[in-house]
Short mmCIF file of C-alpha atoms (C1' of nucleotides) in Angstrom, two decimals:
data_model
loop_
_atom_site.label_atom_id
_atom_site.label_comp_id
_atom_site.label_asym_id
_atom_site.label_seq_id
_atom_site.Cartn_x
_atom_site.Cartn_y
_atom_site.Cartn_z
CA MET A 24 58.37 26.74 -19.12
CA PRO A 25 59.62 23.24 -18.09
CA VAL A 26 60.43 22.09 -14.84
CA ARG A 27 64.13 21.91 -14.30
CA LEU A 28 65.80 19.86 -11.86
CA LEU A 29 69.52 19.42 -10.67
CA ASN A 30 70.26 15.70 -11.47
CA THR A 31 73.07 14.38 -9.48
CA ALA A 32 74.07 11.97 -12.22
CA SER A 33 74.95 14.81 -14.38
CA ARG A 34 75.51 17.44 -11.88
CA SER A 35 73.75 19.81 -13.88
CA ILE A 36 70.42 21.38 -14.21
CA GLU A 37 68.29 19.36 -16.55
CA GLU A 38 64.93 20.03 -18.18
CA PHE A 39 62.54 17.50 -16.68
CA ALA A 40 60.51 15.05 -18.98
CA PRO A 41 59.27 11.63 -17.94
CA LEU A 42 59.99 8.41 -19.97
CA ASP A 43 56.14 7.86 -20.39
CA PRO A 44 55.36 8.35 -24.10
CA GLU A 45 52.62 10.93 -23.30
CA GLY A 46 54.69 12.96 -21.04
CA ARG A 47 52.34 12.46 -18.27
CA ARG A 48 53.06 9.74 -15.68
CA VAL A 49 55.95 10.10 -13.39
CA LYS A 50 57.60 7.02 -11.96
CA MET A 51 59.32 8.28 -8.79
CA TYR A 52 60.94 6.22 -5.98
CA THR A 53 62.07 7.65 -2.40
CA CYS A 54 64.08 6.13 -0.02
CA GLY A 55 61.75 5.61 3.30
CA PRO A 56 62.39 5.27 6.89
CA THR A 57 64.12 2.39 8.67
CA VAL A 58 61.40 1.62 11.12
CA TYR A 59 63.82 0.86 14.08
CA ASN A 60 62.83 4.15 16.02
CA TYR A 61 60.75 7.55 15.69
CA ALA A 62 61.86 9.42 12.56
CA HIS A 63 63.58 12.49 13.33
CA ILE A 64 63.24 15.82 11.67
CA GLY A 65 66.12 15.35 9.43
CA ASN A 66 64.51 12.34 7.95
CA PHE A 67 61.19 14.31 7.45
CA ARG A 68 63.32 17.23 5.61
CA ALA A 69 64.00 14.54 2.98
CA TYR A 70 60.49 13.38 2.97
CA ILE A 71 58.98 17.07 2.79
CA PHE A 72 61.59 17.90 -0.18
CA GLU A 73 60.00 14.79 -1.85
CA ASP A 74 56.55 16.04 -1.02
CA LEU A 75 57.09 19.31 -2.54
CA LEU A 76 58.66 17.77 -5.80
CA GLN A 77 55.66 15.60 -6.17
CA ARG A 78 53.06 18.29 -5.55
CA HIS A 79 54.92 20.76 -7.95
CA LEU A 80 54.89 18.12 -10.78
CA GLU A 81 51.16 17.51 -10.05
CA ALA A 82 50.67 21.16 -10.22
CA ARG A 83 52.28 21.22 -13.81
CA GLY A 84 50.03 18.50 -14.86
CA TYR A 85 52.12 15.43 -14.21
CA GLU A 86 50.75 12.30 -12.44
CA VAL A 87 53.15 11.14 -10.16
CA ASP A 88 53.37 7.38 -8.87
CA ARG A 89 55.18 7.17 -6.09
CA VAL A 90 56.85 4.55 -4.09
CA MET A 91 58.31 4.82 -0.73
CA ASN A 92 59.68 1.72 0.96
CA LEU A 93 59.71 0.89 4.37
CA THR A 94 63.00 -0.80 5.60
CA ASP A 95 61.75 -3.27 8.41
CA VAL A 96 64.56 -5.55 8.46
CA ASP A 97 68.33 -4.48 8.86
CA ASP A 98 70.89 -4.56 11.70
CA LYS A 99 69.11 -1.89 13.66
CA THR A 100 65.79 -3.49 13.63
CA ILE A 101 66.97 -6.72 14.41
CA SER A 102 68.96 -5.48 17.46
CA GLY A 103 66.12 -3.25 18.70
CA CYS A 104 63.62 -6.04 18.49
CA ARG A 105 66.11 -8.58 20.28
CA HIS A 106 66.69 -5.88 22.78
CA HIS A 107 63.24 -5.55 23.47
CA GLY A 108 62.47 -9.37 23.20
CA VAL A 109 59.50 -9.02 20.97
CA PRO A 110 59.22 -10.23 17.26
CA LEU A 111 60.52 -8.20 14.64
CA ALA A 112 57.23 -7.70 13.17
CA ASP A 113 55.77 -6.29 16.33
CA TYR A 114 58.78 -4.15 16.95
CA THR A 115 58.60 -2.55 13.63
CA GLN A 116 55.07 -2.21 13.42
CA THR A 117 55.16 0.56 16.43
CA PHE A 118 57.37 2.65 14.33
CA LYS A 119 55.56 2.48 11.07
CA THR A 120 52.31 3.11 12.76
CA ALA A 121 54.23 6.28 14.29
CA PHE A 122 55.79 7.17 10.71
CA PHE A 123 52.41 7.36 9.08
CA GLU A 124 50.88 9.38 11.83
CA ASP A 125 53.70 11.82 11.52
CA ILE A 126 53.48 12.22 7.73
CA LYS A 127 49.85 12.94 8.24
CA THR A 128 50.76 15.64 11.02
CA LEU A 129 53.48 17.24 8.49
CA ARG A 130 50.66 17.13 5.49
CA ILE A 131 52.99 14.96 3.42
CA LYS A 132 51.02 13.66 0.53
CA PRO A 133 50.98 9.91 0.81
CA ALA A 134 53.13 7.78 -1.71
CA SER A 135 51.04 5.37 -4.07
CA HIS A 136 52.72 2.43 -2.41
CA TYR A 137 54.48 1.85 0.84
CA PRO A 138 56.29 -1.55 0.30
CA ALA A 139 57.73 -3.27 3.31
CA ALA A 140 60.86 -5.04 2.69
CA THR A 141 59.56 -8.22 4.67
CA ALA A 142 56.82 -8.89 2.55
CA PRO A 143 56.85 -12.23 1.16
CA GLU A 144 56.39 -10.83 -2.45
CA TYR A 145 59.52 -8.62 -2.00
CA ILE A 146 61.59 -11.21 -0.23
CA ALA A 147 60.91 -13.29 -3.23
CA ARG A 148 61.76 -10.86 -5.52
CA MET A 149 65.01 -9.85 -3.91
CA ILE A 150 65.92 -13.58 -4.08
CA GLU A 151 65.21 -13.66 -7.55
CA MET A 152 67.42 -10.82 -8.44
CA ILE A 153 70.08 -12.24 -6.52
CA GLN A 154 69.91 -15.47 -8.38
CA GLY A 155 69.97 -13.64 -11.65
CA LEU A 156 73.07 -11.92 -10.54
CA GLU A 157 74.71 -15.02 -9.20
CA ALA A 158 73.92 -16.80 -12.69
CA ALA A 159 75.71 -13.91 -14.44
CA ASP A 160 78.47 -14.49 -12.14
CA ILE A 161 78.20 -10.98 -10.71
CA ALA A 162 77.12 -12.21 -7.23
CA TYR A 163 79.08 -14.74 -5.46
CA LYS A 164 79.03 -16.80 -2.44
CA ALA A 165 81.71 -16.19 0.49
CA GLU A 166 82.86 -18.58 2.93
CA ASP A 167 80.22 -17.45 5.50
CA GLY A 168 77.49 -18.18 3.16
CA SER A 169 76.58 -14.40 2.46
CA LEU A 170 76.34 -13.45 -1.21
CA TYR A 171 78.00 -10.46 -2.57
CA PHE A 172 78.36 -8.26 -5.43
CA ARG A 173 81.26 -8.35 -7.23
CA ILE A 174 81.67 -4.40 -7.87
CA SER A 175 84.57 -5.36 -10.40
CA ARG A 176 81.83 -6.58 -12.85
CA PHE A 177 80.21 -3.04 -13.06
CA PRO A 178 82.88 -0.61 -13.95
CA ARG A 179 80.25 2.32 -13.41
CA TYR A 180 80.45 1.37 -9.70
CA GLY A 181 81.19 4.86 -8.19
CA GLN A 182 80.12 7.13 -10.98
CA LEU A 183 77.04 8.52 -9.15
CA ALA A 184 79.35 9.65 -6.36
CA HIS A 185 82.07 10.80 -8.57
CA LEU A 186 84.25 8.45 -6.68
CA ASN A 187 87.36 7.08 -7.61
CA LEU A 188 87.43 3.52 -5.82
CA ASP A 189 91.03 2.93 -6.35
CA GLU A 190 91.52 6.10 -4.00
CA LEU A 191 89.10 5.22 -1.16
CA ARG A 192 90.72 5.99 2.04
CA PRO A 193 90.68 3.24 4.53
CA SER A 194 87.93 4.52 7.13
CA GLY A 195 88.19 1.76 9.68
CA ARG A 196 84.40 1.40 9.28
CA ILE A 197 84.71 -1.67 7.25
CA SER A 198 83.86 -4.44 9.89
CA SER A 199 86.46 -7.27 10.35
CA ASP A 200 83.61 -9.97 9.93
CA GLU A 201 83.61 -9.13 6.13
CA TYR A 202 87.13 -10.36 5.40
CA GLU A 203 85.40 -13.06 3.30
CA LYS A 204 84.90 -10.56 0.52
CA GLU A 205 86.86 -10.57 -2.54
CA ALA A 206 87.41 -6.90 -2.80
CA VAL A 207 86.78 -4.40 0.04
CA GLY A 208 84.22 -2.56 -1.97
CA ASP A 209 81.94 -5.60 -2.75
CA PHE A 210 78.69 -5.24 -0.81
CA ALA A 211 76.17 -7.73 0.78
CA LEU A 212 73.21 -8.92 -1.05
CA TRP A 213 72.22 -11.68 1.00
CA LYS A 214 73.48 -12.13 4.56
CA ALA A 215 73.72 -15.68 6.14
CA TRP A 216 72.21 -16.33 9.27
CA THR A 217 74.41 -15.53 12.45
CA PRO A 218 73.28 -16.32 15.82
CA GLY A 219 73.08 -12.44 16.53
CA ASP A 220 69.80 -12.52 14.16
CA GLY A 221 68.02 -14.85 16.39
CA ASP A 222 64.68 -15.80 14.90
CA VAL A 223 64.90 -13.35 12.26
CA TRP A 224 65.64 -15.39 8.95
CA TRP A 225 64.29 -16.33 5.57
CA GLU A 226 64.86 -19.64 3.70
CA SER A 227 66.91 -18.93 0.39
CA PRO A 228 68.64 -21.06 -2.26
CA TRP A 229 71.80 -20.18 -0.16
CA GLY A 230 70.20 -21.13 3.22
CA ARG A 231 68.70 -19.09 5.87
CA GLY A 232 69.42 -15.55 5.91
CA ARG A 233 68.20 -12.11 5.33
CA PRO A 234 68.72 -9.49 2.59
CA GLY A 235 71.16 -6.72 2.36
CA TRP A 236 69.83 -3.24 2.59
CA HIS A 237 70.65 -2.18 -0.94
CA ILE A 238 68.91 -5.22 -2.61
CA GLU A 239 65.71 -4.11 -0.56
CA CYS A 240 65.26 -1.07 -2.69
CA SER A 241 66.23 -2.31 -6.24
CA ALA A 242 63.47 -5.13 -5.60
CA MET A 243 60.80 -3.12 -4.51
CA ALA A 244 61.42 -0.08 -6.88
CA THR A 245 61.78 -2.58 -9.87
CA ALA A 246 58.81 -4.63 -8.83
CA LEU A 247 56.26 -1.81 -8.59
CA LEU A 248 57.66 0.80 -10.95
CA GLY A 249 59.20 -1.50 -13.59
CA PRO A 250 62.93 -1.57 -14.65
CA GLN A 251 63.23 2.18 -15.30
CA LEU A 252 62.34 5.03 -12.88
CA ASP A 253 62.01 8.55 -13.92
CA ILE A 254 63.10 10.09 -10.46
CA HIS A 255 64.96 8.74 -7.67
CA CYS A 256 65.26 10.90 -4.47
CA GLY A 257 66.98 10.50 -1.18
CA GLY A 258 69.40 12.20 1.43
CA VAL A 259 72.71 13.07 0.16
CA ASP A 260 74.40 10.73 2.37
CA ASN A 261 72.71 7.74 0.55
CA ILE A 262 74.57 8.55 -2.71
CA PHE A 263 77.25 6.37 -1.70
CA PRO A 264 77.04 3.43 -1.23
CA HIS A 265 73.30 3.20 -1.26
CA HIS A 266 72.36 4.49 -4.40
CA GLU A 267 75.48 3.35 -6.12
CA ALA A 268 74.67 -0.21 -5.20
CA GLU A 269 70.95 0.01 -6.31
CA ILE A 270 72.24 1.03 -9.96
CA ALA A 271 74.77 -1.58 -10.00
CA GLN A 272 72.11 -4.34 -8.82
CA SER A 273 69.37 -3.14 -10.79
CA GLU A 274 71.12 -2.36 -14.00
CA CYS A 275 73.05 -5.72 -13.90
CA PHE A 276 69.74 -7.67 -13.41
CA THR A 277 67.55 -5.92 -15.81
CA GLY A 278 69.97 -4.46 -18.17
CA LYS A 279 68.35 -1.18 -18.51
CA HIS A 280 69.14 2.31 -17.30
CA PHE A 281 67.69 2.31 -13.78
CA SER A 282 66.72 5.89 -12.99
CA ARG A 283 66.82 9.04 -15.40
CA TYR A 284 66.96 11.75 -12.54
CA TRP A 285 68.49 11.33 -9.21
CA LEU A 286 67.72 14.21 -6.71
CA HIS A 287 69.24 14.43 -3.49
CA CYS A 288 68.45 16.67 -0.45
CA ALA A 289 70.89 18.19 1.89
CA HIS A 290 71.14 17.48 5.93
CA LEU A 291 69.92 19.80 8.28
CA MET A 292 71.68 21.07 11.52
CA VAL A 293 70.11 22.11 14.71
CA GLU A 294 71.02 25.44 16.04
CA GLY A 295 74.18 25.56 14.00
CA GLN A 296 75.32 22.04 14.99
CA LYS A 297 75.07 18.64 13.64
CA MET A 298 72.04 17.03 15.19
CA SER A 299 72.97 14.37 17.56
CA LYS A 300 71.64 12.88 20.74
CA SER A 301 74.85 13.55 22.81
CA LEU A 302 74.18 17.09 21.92
CA GLY A 303 70.80 17.13 23.14
CA ASN A 304 69.74 18.84 19.93
CA PHE A 305 67.96 15.60 18.34
CA TYR A 306 64.32 16.14 17.42
CA THR A 307 61.72 13.70 16.41
CA LEU A 308 58.56 15.10 15.49
CA ARG A 309 56.96 14.37 18.37
CA ASP A 310 59.42 16.18 20.72
CA LEU A 311 58.54 19.42 18.80
CA LEU A 312 54.77 18.96 19.10
CA ALA A 313 55.35 18.34 22.71
CA LYS A 314 56.78 21.92 22.69
CA GLY A 315 53.48 23.27 21.54
CA TYR A 316 54.45 23.66 17.72
CA THR A 317 52.19 22.53 15.19
CA GLY A 318 52.60 20.16 12.00
CA ARG A 319 52.21 22.80 9.75
CA GLU A 320 54.74 25.29 11.34
CA ILE A 321 57.41 22.57 11.14
CA ARG A 322 56.36 21.84 7.67
CA TYR A 323 56.96 25.33 6.80
CA VAL A 324 60.35 25.39 8.49
CA LEU A 325 61.42 22.40 6.74
CA LEU A 326 59.98 23.47 3.51
CA SER A 327 61.11 26.79 3.09
CA VAL A 328 64.93 26.32 2.64
CA HIS A 329 66.10 25.11 -0.70
CA TYR A 330 66.57 21.31 -0.51
CA ARG A 331 70.33 21.13 -1.74
CA LEU A 332 71.29 23.63 0.86
CA PRO A 333 71.93 22.81 4.80
CA LEU A 334 69.02 23.75 6.61
CA ASN A 335 69.67 25.17 9.85
CA PHE A 336 66.78 24.09 12.01
CA THR A 337 66.20 26.57 15.32
CA ILE A 338 63.52 27.08 17.90
CA ALA A 339 63.74 30.68 16.67
CA GLY A 340 62.95 29.58 12.94
CA LEU A 341 59.90 27.90 14.14
CA ASP A 342 58.68 30.87 16.11
CA ALA A 343 59.28 32.84 12.93
CA ALA A 344 57.31 30.51 10.93
CA ARG A 345 54.46 30.62 13.26
CA THR A 346 54.29 34.35 12.63
CA ALA A 347 54.81 34.34 8.93
CA LEU A 348 51.83 31.77 8.89
CA GLY A 349 49.63 33.95 10.70
CA ARG A 350 50.39 36.63 8.27
CA ILE A 351 49.07 34.21 5.53
CA ASP A 352 46.17 33.22 7.62
CA ALA A 353 45.01 36.77 8.36
CA TRP A 354 45.10 37.49 4.51
CA VAL A 355 43.18 34.43 3.47
CA GLU A 356 40.40 35.03 6.35
CA ARG A 357 40.31 38.82 5.26
CA LEU A 358 39.58 37.47 1.66
CA GLN A 359 37.27 34.84 2.58
CA THR A 360 35.26 37.31 4.73
CA LEU A 361 35.07 39.80 1.72
CA ALA A 362 34.39 37.05 -0.92
CA SER A 363 31.55 35.68 1.39
CA GLY A 364 30.79 32.80 -1.10
CA CYS A 365 30.57 34.97 -4.09
CA ALA A 366 31.49 33.37 -7.51
CA PRO A 367 35.09 33.88 -8.55
CA ALA A 368 36.08 36.69 -10.98
CA GLN A 369 39.28 36.31 -13.01
CA GLN A 370 42.07 38.10 -11.45
CA GLU A 371 44.77 39.22 -13.70
CA GLY A 372 47.17 40.11 -10.69
CA ALA A 373 46.56 36.99 -9.10
CA ALA A 374 46.98 34.86 -11.81
CA GLN A 375 50.33 36.51 -12.32
CA ALA A 376 51.37 36.09 -8.78
CA LYS A 377 50.39 32.31 -9.07
CA GLU A 378 52.50 31.98 -12.11
CA GLY A 379 55.49 33.80 -10.74
CA PHE A 380 55.38 31.23 -7.80
CA LEU A 381 55.00 28.27 -10.01
CA GLN A 382 57.93 29.63 -12.22
CA ALA A 383 60.10 29.78 -9.22
CA LEU A 384 59.48 26.21 -8.44
CA ASP A 385 60.09 25.37 -11.71
CA ASP A 386 63.70 26.46 -11.52
CA ASP A 387 64.87 23.42 -9.32
CA LEU A 388 62.36 23.97 -6.61
CA ASN A 389 63.26 27.53 -5.69
CA ILE A 390 60.94 27.67 -2.87
CA SER A 391 62.69 30.80 -1.32
CA ALA A 392 62.05 32.88 -4.59
CA ALA A 393 58.38 31.31 -4.59
CA LEU A 394 57.73 32.30 -1.18
CA GLY A 395 58.99 35.62 -1.95
CA ASN A 396 56.59 36.01 -4.72
CA LEU A 397 53.89 34.87 -2.27
CA PHE A 398 54.74 37.55 0.31
CA ASP A 399 54.74 40.29 -2.37
CA TRP A 400 51.36 39.24 -3.36
CA ILE A 401 49.86 39.32 -0.24
CA ARG A 402 51.21 42.83 0.45
CA GLU A 403 49.71 43.87 -2.82
CA SER A 404 46.44 42.45 -2.29
CA ASN A 405 46.32 43.76 1.28
CA ARG A 406 47.05 47.05 0.19
CA ALA A 407 44.41 46.98 -2.32
CA MET A 408 41.89 45.73 0.48
CA ASP A 409 42.83 48.46 2.43
CA SER A 410 41.95 51.02 -0.05
CA GLY A 411 38.50 49.31 -0.38
CA GLY A 412 39.00 48.73 -4.24
CA VAL A 413 38.47 44.88 -4.05
CA SER A 414 34.93 43.38 -4.79
CA PRO A 415 33.78 40.15 -3.32
CA ALA A 416 34.17 38.52 -6.82
CA GLU A 417 37.50 39.73 -7.08
CA ALA A 418 38.55 38.49 -3.55
CA ALA A 419 36.92 35.12 -4.48
CA GLY A 420 39.23 35.03 -7.50
CA THR A 421 42.27 35.61 -5.59
CA LEU A 422 41.43 33.01 -3.24
CA ALA A 423 40.98 30.60 -6.36
CA GLU A 424 44.32 31.32 -7.32
CA PHE A 425 45.85 30.99 -4.09
CA GLN A 426 44.17 27.43 -3.72
CA VAL A 427 46.54 26.48 -6.33
CA LEU A 428 49.52 27.41 -4.55
CA ASN A 429 48.23 25.95 -1.43
CA SER A 430 47.78 22.61 -3.07
CA ILE A 431 51.85 22.61 -3.00
CA LEU A 432 52.24 24.33 0.24
CA GLU A 433 49.32 22.89 2.16
CA MET A 434 49.50 25.91 4.63
CA ASP A 435 45.76 25.87 5.66
CA ALA A 436 45.35 27.13 9.21
CA GLU A 437 44.65 23.87 11.63
CA SER A 438 41.08 23.80 11.75
CA THR A 439 40.28 24.99 15.41
CA THR A 440 37.19 24.41 17.29
CA VAL A 441 36.41 27.56 19.47
CA PRO A 442 34.96 26.25 22.74
CA ALA A 443 31.23 27.28 23.24
CA ALA A 444 32.39 29.04 26.43
CA VAL A 445 34.67 31.17 24.64
CA LEU A 446 32.20 32.00 22.03
CA ALA A 447 29.78 33.23 24.80
CA LEU A 448 32.51 35.24 26.11
CA VAL A 449 33.32 37.04 22.73
CA GLU A 450 29.45 37.77 22.26
CA GLU A 451 29.24 39.18 25.75
CA ARG A 452 32.28 41.35 24.78
CA GLN A 453 31.04 42.46 21.49
CA ALA A 454 27.81 43.66 23.41
CA ALA A 455 29.92 45.50 26.19
CA ARG A 456 31.77 47.19 23.06
CA ALA A 457 28.69 47.95 21.34
CA ALA A 458 27.54 49.82 24.63
CA LYS A 459 31.17 51.37 24.65
CA ASN A 460 31.72 49.75 27.86
CA TRP A 461 35.31 49.37 27.54
CA ALA A 462 36.20 48.54 31.02
CA GLN A 463 34.00 45.60 30.93
CA SER A 464 35.35 44.79 27.14
CA ASP A 465 38.94 44.46 28.24
CA THR A 466 37.88 42.45 31.39
CA LEU A 467 36.30 39.88 28.92
CA ARG A 468 39.39 40.06 26.74
CA ASP A 469 41.35 39.03 29.67
CA ALA A 470 38.82 36.20 30.43
CA ILE A 471 39.09 34.99 26.79
CA ALA A 472 42.98 34.97 27.04
CA GLU A 473 42.65 32.85 30.46
CA ALA A 474 40.71 30.41 28.39
CA GLY A 475 43.52 30.29 25.75
CA TRP A 476 42.51 32.45 23.02
CA GLN A 477 43.23 36.09 21.83
CA VAL A 478 40.66 38.18 20.30
CA LYS A 479 41.41 40.66 17.60
CA ASP A 480 38.83 43.47 16.69
CA THR A 481 39.38 43.65 12.91
CA LYS A 482 37.27 45.76 10.18
CA GLN A 483 35.25 42.32 9.53
CA GLY A 484 34.59 41.81 13.42
CA ALA A 485 36.13 39.89 16.22
CA GLN A 486 38.64 37.07 15.14
CA LEU A 487 39.80 34.54 17.53
CA THR A 488 43.40 33.00 17.22
CA ARG A 489 44.76 30.28 19.67
CA LEU A 490 47.40 31.61 22.14
"C1'" G B 24 93.94 12.98 1.02
"C1'" G B 25 89.74 12.61 -2.67
"C1'" C B 26 84.69 14.18 -3.90
"C1'" G B 27 80.86 17.60 -2.78
"C1'" G B 28 77.75 21.64 -0.75
"C1'" G B 29 78.11 26.50 1.96
"C1'" G B 30 80.01 31.56 3.67
"C1'" U B 31 74.70 37.95 1.55
"C1'" C B 32 71.31 42.98 6.84
"C1'" G B 33 70.62 40.90 14.41
"C1'" C B 34 68.40 35.54 12.56
"C1'" C B 35 66.39 32.73 8.21
"C1'" A B 36 67.12 33.51 2.97
"C1'" A B 37 66.53 34.80 -2.94
"C1'" G B 38 69.36 37.17 -6.83
"C1'" U B 39 72.30 39.59 -10.50
"C1'" G B 40 78.27 41.92 -14.69
"C1'" G B 41 75.76 48.12 -13.39
"C1'" U B 42 75.30 49.93 -7.21
"C1'" A B 43 71.06 43.75 -3.37
"C1'" A B 44 63.68 39.79 -3.45
"C1'" G B 45 61.18 37.90 0.63
"C1'" G B 46 60.08 36.16 5.98
"C1'" C B 47 61.23 37.04 11.31
"C1'" C B 48 62.83 40.69 14.79
"C1'" G B 49 63.51 46.09 15.68
"C1'" A B 50 62.10 51.78 15.15
"C1'" G B 51 58.55 55.46 13.44
"C1'" C B 52 53.71 56.82 11.47
"C1'" U B 53 48.28 55.50 9.90
"C1'" C B 54 44.29 52.88 11.34
"C1'" U B 55 41.86 51.61 16.06
"C1'" G B 56 38.13 53.18 22.57
"C1'" C B 57 42.58 50.59 23.82
"C1'" A B 58 45.29 46.10 22.25
"C1'" A B 59 45.99 43.28 18.03
"C1'" A B 60 45.87 42.74 12.87
"C1'" A B 61 46.70 45.24 8.39
"C1'" G B 62 49.23 49.09 5.53
"C1'" C B 63 53.21 52.79 4.76
"C1'" U B 64 58.38 54.26 5.95
"C1'" C B 65 63.45 52.95 7.79
"C1'" U B 66 67.54 49.30 8.57
"C1'" A B 67 73.63 45.34 4.09
"C1'" C B 68 78.34 47.98 0.03
"C1'" C B 69 77.32 40.58 -0.25
"C1'" G B 70 84.15 35.77 4.01
"C1'" C B 71 89.56 37.98 2.87
"C1'" G B 72 93.26 39.39 -0.84
"C1'" G B 73 94.43 39.86 -5.72
"C1'" G B 74 93.09 39.81 -11.24
"C1'" U B 75 89.88 40.61 -15.55
"C1'" U B 76 86.31 44.55 -16.80
"C1'" C B 77 84.21 51.24 -18.22
"C1'" G B 78 81.89 48.64 -13.72
"C1'" A B 79 81.94 42.53 -9.71
"C1'" U B 80 78.49 40.63 -4.57
"C1'" U B 81 77.86 38.40 -9.18
"C1'" C B 82 83.52 35.85 -13.70
"C1'" C B 83 89.10 34.17 -12.91
"C1'" C B 84 93.27 32.75 -9.21
"C1'" G B 85 94.82 32.32 -4.13
"C1'" C B 86 93.48 32.10 0.93
"C1'" C B 87 90.58 31.66 5.52
"C1'" C B 88 86.03 29.41 7.77
"C1'" C B 89 81.79 26.23 8.11
"C1'" C B 90 79.08 21.52 6.72
"C1'" G B 91 78.64 16.67 4.28
"C1'" C B 92 80.06 11.85 2.15
"C1'" C B 93 84.43 8.50 1.29
"C1'" U B 94 80.90 1.13 2.36
"C1'" C B 95 74.81 -0.28 5.08
"C1'" C B 96 73.54 7.50 8.47
"C1'" A B 97 67.55 11.72 5.16
#
RNA sequence: GGCGGGGUCGCCAAGUGGUAAGGCCGAGCUCUGCAAAAGCUCUACCGCGGGUUCGAUUCCCGCCCCCGCCUCCA
C-alpha cells in the first residue's frame, strides 16, 4: 500500500510517488531554524514531524535526500549580534552549535545538508536568481535600492494559502518603510543596506545589502536539490507568505513546478495556551532537560500527536510519556533476557503487528493508530510470555520486528551506566534475599534508592531503573 | 471580514452509517517475602439543536466554543 499524505497544495490526501524515475530517491526540503536564539519546542515539533516523515519513507524503501537550511541572516540575527556587539557569524554560531546538540538529544536524524544562508555560494546563488528575475522584469528596484518581487507577474501567488489577495485585510503589520513598493504584497528579494545593519552586508549588482528571507530558501533548495522538489515541509505559519514567495521566485526563475507535495505541521500550545514568553510557558529544549526530562521523553510527546493537529504540550504529558516509555522498556528488556542472543525465528504475529504499525503511518502518518498497534502488540506479547509459551528464538524474532518500528520511533532507553557502588549494593541485596534476610534486603533497597536507583525483582532477576 | 484546523472517558488521543483503538491516571484481582514490574477485569452514549436514514458520534443544515494564518512567527 502506498504512502498517502495530505498535500496542502491540493488540500487532499494524495498517494506519494517521487519524481525519480526509479521511484526511490526523494528530494525533501525542510525550513530550518533562524539561529538568533535557542530553538523552542514548537520548532522541534516541526523537526520531529519531518523526522518521522523521513524515517517512515525510509522504512518503506525510499532514499531521502533532505536539506534543512539555517537562516543565519535576517532582522533578528542582525539585531541580536548588534545588541551583543559581536560579529554576526560569532553570534549565530552559538545557536547553530546549540541547534545541532538539540536535534541529537531529540534523536532527529541529521539531514543530508544544512546550508547556511550566508555561505558565499548561496549568497551568489541568491544574487543570480534575483538577476534572473530582474531580467524578466519580475523583480524591480525601488527607490531605497531594495529589490522587490512584483507579484502581479505571478498570478498564482496566493494559491497555496487559498488567499484572495484582493481581499487581504490591512493588518497594520506592514512597516511604513516599505512604502517604496509598487504593491503592498510585493516582497523583498534583496534589502539595501541601512545603518541598522551595521557591518552586515554583501556586495551585489544593486549595491551593498542582504538577501530577503524568502529568496534564501529558494536559492538553497534549488542549488542542492535542483529545480524540482518532491516534498517541502514547514510549519503552517510558513504557508503564507514564505512558501508562497518561494514558489513564486523559484518557478519564475527555473520555469519548473517547484515542489510536488507541501506538508505543514500544526502549532503546539503549552498547558492549553499559546506558548509565549509573557505567559511563562515558553520552553526551549534546554529548559525541559533542566527539569529532568530526557530527550526521548520529549521526543515521544512531540511525536505522539498527529502532525496536523494542534498539540497541547504539558508537563503531565511528559510524565505520562515517561511511564509509557517505561512500559516499552520493560517489554524490550524482558524479550532481550528471554532471547539471550538466540537466532531469531520468524514470528507471524510480530510481523503482522509491525505491518499494522507501518500501514497506520502510510495513512498520512497516523502515529496515534500506529502507537495503538504497538501497545496492543506489547500486551499480547507480554501475555504470551506470562504463560511461558515463548521460546528464546521467538523472543528474538519479536525483537527483530520491533527493531523495524524502532528505526522510526528511536525509543531505545537512554544508555545508563550503573555506578559500581550501586551494583555492589544490588549484589549484596541479592545475597540477603537468597538468605531470606528481608530486613537487610529492604535496608539495601533503601540505600540503592538513596543512590538514585530503583531495584525491581523480576522473574528474570533484579533490574535497575533510574529514579 | 476572508481562509484553515479543532471540540470523543479526569488528562492525551484513534476511529467508524449499525451501538466507541491505544496511552496516562484511578479501582479490584493474580503473581510477589514486601515493593515494583507484568497480566487480567472495570471506567465514555462522542460540543448543542434540527434533518436524512431502519439506524449517526460518523452524512447534511444551523448554532456555540477553542486555536491558527491574513506579508518576513515551526
